[in-house]
């Protein structure tokens, strides 16, 4: 009871501010996004969004950062081992990543707007990185070679993002249909940005 009272006391200033702003404090302070956020979730298009954030040519995590595949493998492998050892850490990490992935996939604008790569999955990369490092020793020699190739590609993509993006103005040319164009293999952003960057006379593309 004391803990509940303490929580209510800490929340009191927030509730007061919300009333001062007509119950719209957060919505007003964040540019109107909070009032619309629930409308942006479309569970019926979950599979379309899930594929988009994972494998679409222009927003897919496994296209921009294929080393993340090892991270997912490491999460599953490590979670199964942790459950046998009654260690909850990795299973909880796995649940958190899965929940975040489900939420992003159900989001109407899963493409992340004017951005480079799978913007909304950046926050799970540290967890995937730790899981990938843990899983490395379990790979065969062929698996390690494939993983090394995936790592090289992942680094090259980040160099593309640092120096070449947004040279081709891919987001602008998407015409407000970023989620649809994210699936278009004939408008491969990495390649288009690279070609446009080559035609420039500067090291990094200007924003």
PDB file of C-alpha atoms in Angstrom:
ATOM      1  CA  UNK A   1       0.000   0.000   0.000  1.00  0.00           C
ATOM      2  CA  UNK A   2       2.852   2.356   0.868  1.00  0.00           C
ATOM      3  CA  UNK A   3       4.526   1.610  -2.463  1.00  0.00           C
ATOM      4  CA  UNK A   4       1.283   2.294  -4.346  1.00  0.00           C
ATOM      5  CA  UNK A   5       0.837   5.606  -2.514  1.00  0.00           C
ATOM      6  CA  UNK A   6       4.411   6.599  -3.317  1.00  0.00           C
ATOM      7  CA  UNK A   7       3.853   5.862  -7.014  1.00  0.00           C
ATOM      8  CA  UNK A   8       0.687   7.970  -7.080  1.00  0.00           C
ATOM      9  CA  UNK A   9       2.562  10.849  -5.418  1.00  0.00           C
ATOM     10  CA  UNK A  10       5.275  10.727  -8.070  1.00  0.00           C
ATOM     11  CA  UNK A  11       2.671  10.716 -10.841  1.00  0.00           C
ATOM     12  CA  UNK A  12       0.663  13.595  -9.375  1.00  0.00           C
ATOM     13  CA  UNK A  13       2.645  16.398 -11.111  1.00  0.00           C
ATOM     14  CA  UNK A  14       2.269  14.610 -14.438  1.00  0.00           C
ATOM     15  CA  UNK A  15      -1.501  14.282 -13.986  1.00  0.00           C
ATOM     16  CA  UNK A  16      -1.775  17.939 -12.980  1.00  0.00           C
ATOM     17  CA  UNK A  17       0.112  19.072 -16.085  1.00  0.00           C
ATOM     18  CA  UNK A  18      -2.083  16.834 -18.213  1.00  0.00           C
ATOM     19  CA  UNK A  19      -5.213  18.502 -16.805  1.00  0.00           C
ATOM     20  CA  UNK A  20      -3.769  21.981 -17.349  1.00  0.00           C
ATOM     21  CA  UNK A  21      -3.295  21.120 -20.996  1.00  0.00           C
ATOM     22  CA  UNK A  22      -6.859  19.820 -21.292  1.00  0.00           C
ATOM     23  CA  UNK A  23      -5.811  16.182 -21.027  1.00  0.00           C
ATOM     24  CA  UNK A  24      -3.516  16.618 -24.001  1.00  0.00           C
ATOM     25  CA  UNK A  25      -0.147  17.367 -22.404  1.00  0.00           C
ATOM     26  CA  UNK A  26       1.827  14.547 -24.028  1.00  0.00           C
ATOM     27  CA  UNK A  27       0.077  14.827 -27.354  1.00  0.00           C
ATOM     28  CA  UNK A  28       0.759  18.580 -27.516  1.00  0.00           C
ATOM     29  CA  UNK A  29       4.378  18.298 -26.365  1.00  0.00           C
ATOM     30  CA  UNK A  30       5.199  15.541 -28.869  1.00  0.00           C
ATOM     31  CA  UNK A  31       3.713  17.195 -31.901  1.00  0.00           C
ATOM     32  CA  UNK A  32       0.470  15.217 -31.920  1.00  0.00           C
ATOM     33  CA  UNK A  33       1.994  11.764 -32.326  1.00  0.00           C
ATOM     34  CA  UNK A  34       0.664  10.247 -29.111  1.00  0.00           C
ATOM     35  CA  UNK A  35      -2.938  10.964 -30.019  1.00  0.00           C
ATOM     36  CA  UNK A  36      -2.526   9.081 -33.284  1.00  0.00           C
ATOM     37  CA  UNK A  37      -0.189   6.243 -32.345  1.00  0.00           C
ATOM     38  CA  UNK A  38      -2.865   3.593 -31.753  1.00  0.00           C
ATOM     39  CA  UNK A  39      -4.385   4.330 -35.168  1.00  0.00           C
ATOM     40  CA  UNK A  40      -1.022   3.560 -36.743  1.00  0.00           C
ATOM     41  CA  UNK A  41      -1.078  -0.069 -35.631  1.00  0.00           C
ATOM     42  CA  UNK A  42      -2.655  -2.385 -38.198  1.00  0.00           C
ATOM     43  CA  UNK A  43      -2.417  -6.009 -36.935  1.00  0.00           C
ATOM     44  CA  UNK A  44      -4.113  -7.268 -40.114  1.00  0.00           C
ATOM     45  CA  UNK A  45      -0.983  -6.290 -42.083  1.00  0.00           C
ATOM     46  CA  UNK A  46       1.411  -7.814 -39.584  1.00  0.00           C
ATOM     47  CA  UNK A  47       2.962 -10.337 -42.002  1.00  0.00           C
ATOM     48  CA  UNK A  48       3.558  -7.631 -44.609  1.00  0.00           C
ATOM     49  CA  UNK A  49       5.309  -5.503 -41.993  1.00  0.00           C
ATOM     50  CA  UNK A  50       7.283  -8.416 -40.563  1.00  0.00           C
ATOM     51  CA  UNK A  51       8.633  -9.325 -43.968  1.00  0.00           C
ATOM     52  CA  UNK A  52       9.317  -5.663 -44.630  1.00  0.00           C
ATOM     53  CA  UNK A  53      11.494  -5.057 -41.572  1.00  0.00           C
ATOM     54  CA  UNK A  54      13.350  -8.353 -42.018  1.00  0.00           C
ATOM     55  CA  UNK A  55      13.833  -9.095 -45.718  1.00  0.00           C
ATOM     56  CA  UNK A  56      12.547  -6.260 -47.943  1.00  0.00           C
ATOM     57  CA  UNK A  57      15.309  -4.991 -50.298  1.00  0.00           C
ATOM     58  CA  UNK A  58      15.232  -1.430 -48.996  1.00  0.00           C
ATOM     59  CA  UNK A  59      14.400  -1.779 -45.289  1.00  0.00           C
ATOM     60  CA  UNK A  60      15.108  -5.402 -44.357  1.00  0.00           C
ATOM     61  CA  UNK A  61      17.375  -6.073 -41.386  1.00  0.00           C
ATOM     62  CA  UNK A  62      18.810  -9.195 -43.035  1.00  0.00           C
ATOM     63  CA  UNK A  63      19.620  -7.190 -46.184  1.00  0.00           C
ATOM     64  CA  UNK A  64      21.291  -4.285 -44.388  1.00  0.00           C
ATOM     65  CA  UNK A  65      22.762  -6.293 -41.503  1.00  0.00           C
ATOM     66  CA  UNK A  66      22.844 -10.007 -42.383  1.00  0.00           C
ATOM     67  CA  UNK A  67      25.102 -10.692 -39.392  1.00  0.00           C
ATOM     68  CA  UNK A  68      21.890 -10.250 -37.357  1.00  0.00           C
ATOM     69  CA  UNK A  69      20.893 -13.759 -38.494  1.00  0.00           C
ATOM     70  CA  UNK A  70      23.587 -15.136 -36.216  1.00  0.00           C
ATOM     71  CA  UNK A  71      22.157 -13.001 -33.422  1.00  0.00           C
ATOM     72  CA  UNK A  72      18.700 -14.542 -33.755  1.00  0.00           C
ATOM     73  CA  UNK A  73      20.236 -18.001 -33.883  1.00  0.00           C
ATOM     74  CA  UNK A  74      22.241 -17.189 -30.770  1.00  0.00           C
ATOM     75  CA  UNK A  75      19.149 -15.927 -28.939  1.00  0.00           C
ATOM     76  CA  UNK A  76      17.186 -19.103 -29.611  1.00  0.00           C
ATOM     77  CA  UNK A  77      20.124 -21.412 -28.882  1.00  0.00           C
ATOM     78  CA  UNK A  78      21.119 -19.530 -25.751  1.00  0.00           C
ATOM     79  CA  UNK A  79      17.551 -19.287 -24.475  1.00  0.00           C
ATOM     80  CA  UNK A  80      17.013 -23.034 -24.734  1.00  0.00           C
ATOM     81  CA  UNK A  81      20.226 -23.662 -22.838  1.00  0.00           C
ATOM     82  CA  UNK A  82      19.358 -21.017 -20.234  1.00  0.00           C
ATOM     83  CA  UNK A  83      15.948 -22.557 -19.632  1.00  0.00           C
ATOM     84  CA  UNK A  84      17.613 -25.888 -18.875  1.00  0.00           C
ATOM     85  CA  UNK A  85      19.955 -24.113 -16.484  1.00  0.00           C
ATOM     86  CA  UNK A  86      17.113 -22.034 -14.953  1.00  0.00           C
ATOM     87  CA  UNK A  87      18.795 -18.785 -15.991  1.00  0.00           C
ATOM     88  CA  UNK A  88      16.107 -16.278 -17.095  1.00  0.00           C
ATOM     89  CA  UNK A  89      18.339 -13.611 -18.656  1.00  0.00           C
ATOM     90  CA  UNK A  90      18.528 -14.734 -22.285  1.00  0.00           C
ATOM     91  CA  UNK A  91      14.893 -15.938 -22.436  1.00  0.00           C
ATOM     92  CA  UNK A  92      13.810 -12.504 -21.190  1.00  0.00           C
ATOM     93  CA  UNK A  93      15.979 -10.809 -23.813  1.00  0.00           C
ATOM     94  CA  UNK A  94      14.422 -13.059 -26.449  1.00  0.00           C
ATOM     95  CA  UNK A  95      10.906 -12.177 -25.322  1.00  0.00           C
ATOM     96  CA  UNK A  96      11.766  -8.465 -25.383  1.00  0.00           C
ATOM     97  CA  UNK A  97      13.169  -8.689 -28.926  1.00  0.00           C
ATOM     98  CA  UNK A  98      10.148 -10.701 -30.090  1.00  0.00           C
ATOM     99  CA  UNK A  99       7.700  -8.232 -28.540  1.00  0.00           C
ATOM    100  CA  UNK A 100       9.478  -5.291 -30.137  1.00  0.00           C
ATOM    101  CA  UNK A 101       9.542  -7.043 -33.506  1.00  0.00           C
ATOM    102  CA  UNK A 102       5.818  -7.813 -33.305  1.00  0.00           C
ATOM    103  CA  UNK A 103       5.004  -4.200 -32.431  1.00  0.00           C
ATOM    104  CA  UNK A 104       7.097  -2.766 -35.262  1.00  0.00           C
ATOM    105  CA  UNK A 105       5.679  -5.245 -37.786  1.00  0.00           C
ATOM    106  CA  UNK A 106       2.122  -4.212 -36.882  1.00  0.00           C
ATOM    107  CA  UNK A 107       2.976  -0.522 -37.209  1.00  0.00           C
ATOM    108  CA  UNK A 108       1.558   1.070 -40.340  1.00  0.00           C
ATOM    109  CA  UNK A 109       4.772   2.980 -41.019  1.00  0.00           C
ATOM    110  CA  UNK A 110       7.227   0.191 -40.282  1.00  0.00           C
ATOM    111  CA  UNK A 111       9.555   1.624 -42.946  1.00  0.00           C
ATOM    112  CA  UNK A 112      10.596   4.356 -40.520  1.00  0.00           C
ATOM    113  CA  UNK A 113      10.002   7.333 -42.790  1.00  0.00           C
ATOM    114  CA  UNK A 114      12.965   9.179 -44.326  1.00  0.00           C
ATOM    115  CA  UNK A 115      15.756   7.044 -43.009  1.00  0.00           C
ATOM    116  CA  UNK A 116      18.418   4.499 -43.901  1.00  0.00           C
ATOM    117  CA  UNK A 117      17.713   0.829 -43.304  1.00  0.00           C
ATOM    118  CA  UNK A 118      15.496  -0.742 -40.612  1.00  0.00           C
ATOM    119  CA  UNK A 119      15.334   2.275 -38.311  1.00  0.00           C
ATOM    120  CA  UNK A 120      12.944   0.770 -35.774  1.00  0.00           C
ATOM    121  CA  UNK A 121      15.091  -2.323 -35.207  1.00  0.00           C
ATOM    122  CA  UNK A 122      18.277  -0.456 -34.286  1.00  0.00           C
ATOM    123  CA  UNK A 123      17.485  -0.759 -30.573  1.00  0.00           C
ATOM    124  CA  UNK A 124      17.620  -4.584 -30.670  1.00  0.00           C
ATOM    125  CA  UNK A 125      21.042  -4.729 -32.326  1.00  0.00           C
ATOM    126  CA  UNK A 126      23.048  -4.700 -29.053  1.00  0.00           C
ATOM    127  CA  UNK A 127      21.159  -7.772 -27.848  1.00  0.00           C
ATOM    128  CA  UNK A 128      21.619  -9.510 -31.193  1.00  0.00           C
ATOM    129  CA  UNK A 129      25.305  -8.615 -31.114  1.00  0.00           C
ATOM    130  CA  UNK A 130      25.813 -10.230 -27.720  1.00  0.00           C
ATOM    131  CA  UNK A 131      23.883 -13.325 -28.792  1.00  0.00           C
ATOM    132  CA  UNK A 132      25.887 -13.556 -32.024  1.00  0.00           C
ATOM    133  CA  UNK A 133      29.180 -13.402 -30.137  1.00  0.00           C
ATOM    134  CA  UNK A 134      28.000 -16.191 -27.835  1.00  0.00           C
ATOM    135  CA  UNK A 135      26.924 -18.372 -30.781  1.00  0.00           C
ATOM    136  CA  UNK A 136      30.112 -17.939 -32.827  1.00  0.00           C
ATOM    137  CA  UNK A 137      31.996 -20.812 -31.172  1.00  0.00           C
ATOM    138  CA  UNK A 138      29.212 -23.273 -31.995  1.00  0.00           C
ATOM    139  CA  UNK A 139      29.515 -22.741 -35.758  1.00  0.00           C
ATOM    140  CA  UNK A 140      31.214 -25.116 -38.144  1.00  0.00           C
ATOM    141  CA  UNK A 141      34.124 -23.874 -40.245  1.00  0.00           C
ATOM    142  CA  UNK A 142      31.746 -23.361 -43.195  1.00  0.00           C
ATOM    143  CA  UNK A 143      29.330 -21.516 -40.936  1.00  0.00           C
ATOM    144  CA  UNK A 144      32.123 -19.251 -39.725  1.00  0.00           C
ATOM    145  CA  UNK A 145      33.104 -18.427 -43.302  1.00  0.00           C
ATOM    146  CA  UNK A 146      29.510 -17.534 -44.174  1.00  0.00           C
ATOM    147  CA  UNK A 147      29.241 -15.444 -41.022  1.00  0.00           C
ATOM    148  CA  UNK A 148      32.467 -13.623 -41.856  1.00  0.00           C
ATOM    149  CA  UNK A 149      31.074 -12.806 -45.306  1.00  0.00           C
ATOM    150  CA  UNK A 150      27.851 -11.549 -43.681  1.00  0.00           C
ATOM    151  CA  UNK A 151      29.895  -9.376 -41.323  1.00  0.00           C
ATOM    152  CA  UNK A 152      31.880  -7.859 -44.209  1.00  0.00           C
ATOM    153  CA  UNK A 153      28.664  -7.071 -46.086  1.00  0.00           C
ATOM    154  CA  UNK A 154      27.141  -5.535 -42.944  1.00  0.00           C
ATOM    155  CA  UNK A 155      30.155  -3.244 -42.510  1.00  0.00           C
ATOM    156  CA  UNK A 156      30.103  -2.229 -46.194  1.00  0.00           C
ATOM    157  CA  UNK A 157      26.428  -1.342 -45.904  1.00  0.00           C
ATOM    158  CA  UNK A 158      27.157   0.908 -42.943  1.00  0.00           C
ATOM    159  CA  UNK A 159      29.896   2.614 -44.935  1.00  0.00           C
ATOM    160  CA  UNK A 160      27.327   3.125 -47.689  1.00  0.00           C
ATOM    161  CA  UNK A 161      24.998   4.702 -45.142  1.00  0.00           C
ATOM    162  CA  UNK A 162      27.727   6.968 -43.787  1.00  0.00           C
ATOM    163  CA  UNK A 163      29.118   8.200 -47.098  1.00  0.00           C
ATOM    164  CA  UNK A 164      26.596   7.526 -49.885  1.00  0.00           C
ATOM    165  CA  UNK A 165      23.192   8.069 -48.256  1.00  0.00           C
ATOM    166  CA  UNK A 166      21.104  10.028 -49.276  1.00  0.00           C
ATOM    167  CA  UNK A 167      22.835  10.832 -52.583  1.00  0.00           C
ATOM    168  CA  UNK A 168      20.034   9.392 -54.751  1.00  0.00           C
ATOM    169  CA  UNK A 169      17.205  10.946 -52.686  1.00  0.00           C
ATOM    170  CA  UNK A 170      15.580   7.505 -52.562  1.00  0.00           C
ATOM    171  CA  UNK A 171      13.135   8.478 -49.817  1.00  0.00           C
ATOM    172  CA  UNK A 172      12.010  11.578 -51.652  1.00  0.00           C
ATOM    173  CA  UNK A 173      11.512   9.673 -54.905  1.00  0.00           C
ATOM    174  CA  UNK A 174       9.386   7.084 -53.092  1.00  0.00           C
ATOM    175  CA  UNK A 175       6.557   9.586 -53.357  1.00  0.00           C
ATOM    176  CA  UNK A 176       5.193   9.025 -49.862  1.00  0.00           C
ATOM    177  CA  UNK A 177       4.953   5.259 -50.423  1.00  0.00           C
ATOM    178  CA  UNK A 178       8.055   4.162 -48.567  1.00  0.00           C
ATOM    179  CA  UNK A 179       6.570   0.894 -47.284  1.00  0.00           C
ATOM    180  CA  UNK A 180       5.518  -0.129 -50.796  1.00  0.00           C
ATOM    181  CA  UNK A 181       8.762   0.956 -52.425  1.00  0.00           C
ATOM    182  CA  UNK A 182      10.758  -0.821 -49.720  1.00  0.00           C
ATOM    183  CA  UNK A 183       9.769  -4.046 -51.486  1.00  0.00           C
ATOM    184  CA  UNK A 184      10.797  -2.850 -54.948  1.00  0.00           C
ATOM    185  CA  UNK A 185      13.944  -4.774 -55.977  1.00  0.00           C
ATOM    186  CA  UNK A 186      14.340  -2.583 -59.061  1.00  0.00           C
ATOM    187  CA  UNK A 187      14.883   0.471 -56.857  1.00  0.00           C
ATOM    188  CA  UNK A 188      17.634  -0.927 -54.649  1.00  0.00           C
ATOM    189  CA  UNK A 189      18.544   2.006 -52.411  1.00  0.00           C
ATOM    190  CA  UNK A 190      22.057   0.839 -51.555  1.00  0.00           C
ATOM    191  CA  UNK A 191      23.011   0.598 -55.213  1.00  0.00           C
ATOM    192  CA  UNK A 192      21.227   3.805 -56.250  1.00  0.00           C
ATOM    193  CA  UNK A 193      22.882   5.801 -53.474  1.00  0.00           C
ATOM    194  CA  UNK A 194      26.276   4.334 -54.358  1.00  0.00           C
ATOM    195  CA  UNK A 195      25.938   5.253 -58.049  1.00  0.00           C
ATOM    196  CA  UNK A 196      24.770   8.774 -57.219  1.00  0.00           C
ATOM    197  CA  UNK A 197      27.651   9.150 -54.741  1.00  0.00           C
ATOM    198  CA  UNK A 198      30.194   8.142 -57.401  1.00  0.00           C
ATOM    199  CA  UNK A 199      28.945  10.999 -59.590  1.00  0.00           C
ATOM    200  CA  UNK A 200      29.620  13.541 -56.835  1.00  0.00           C
ATOM    201  CA  UNK A 201      32.839  15.439 -56.193  1.00  0.00           C
ATOM    202  CA  UNK A 202      32.759  15.108 -52.402  1.00  0.00           C
ATOM    203  CA  UNK A 203      33.579  12.377 -49.916  1.00  0.00           C
ATOM    204  CA  UNK A 204      30.180  12.195 -48.190  1.00  0.00           C
ATOM    205  CA  UNK A 205      26.752  12.878 -49.610  1.00  0.00           C
ATOM    206  CA  UNK A 206      25.135  16.028 -48.165  1.00  0.00           C
ATOM    207  CA  UNK A 207      21.820  15.831 -46.318  1.00  0.00           C
TER     208      UNK A 207
END
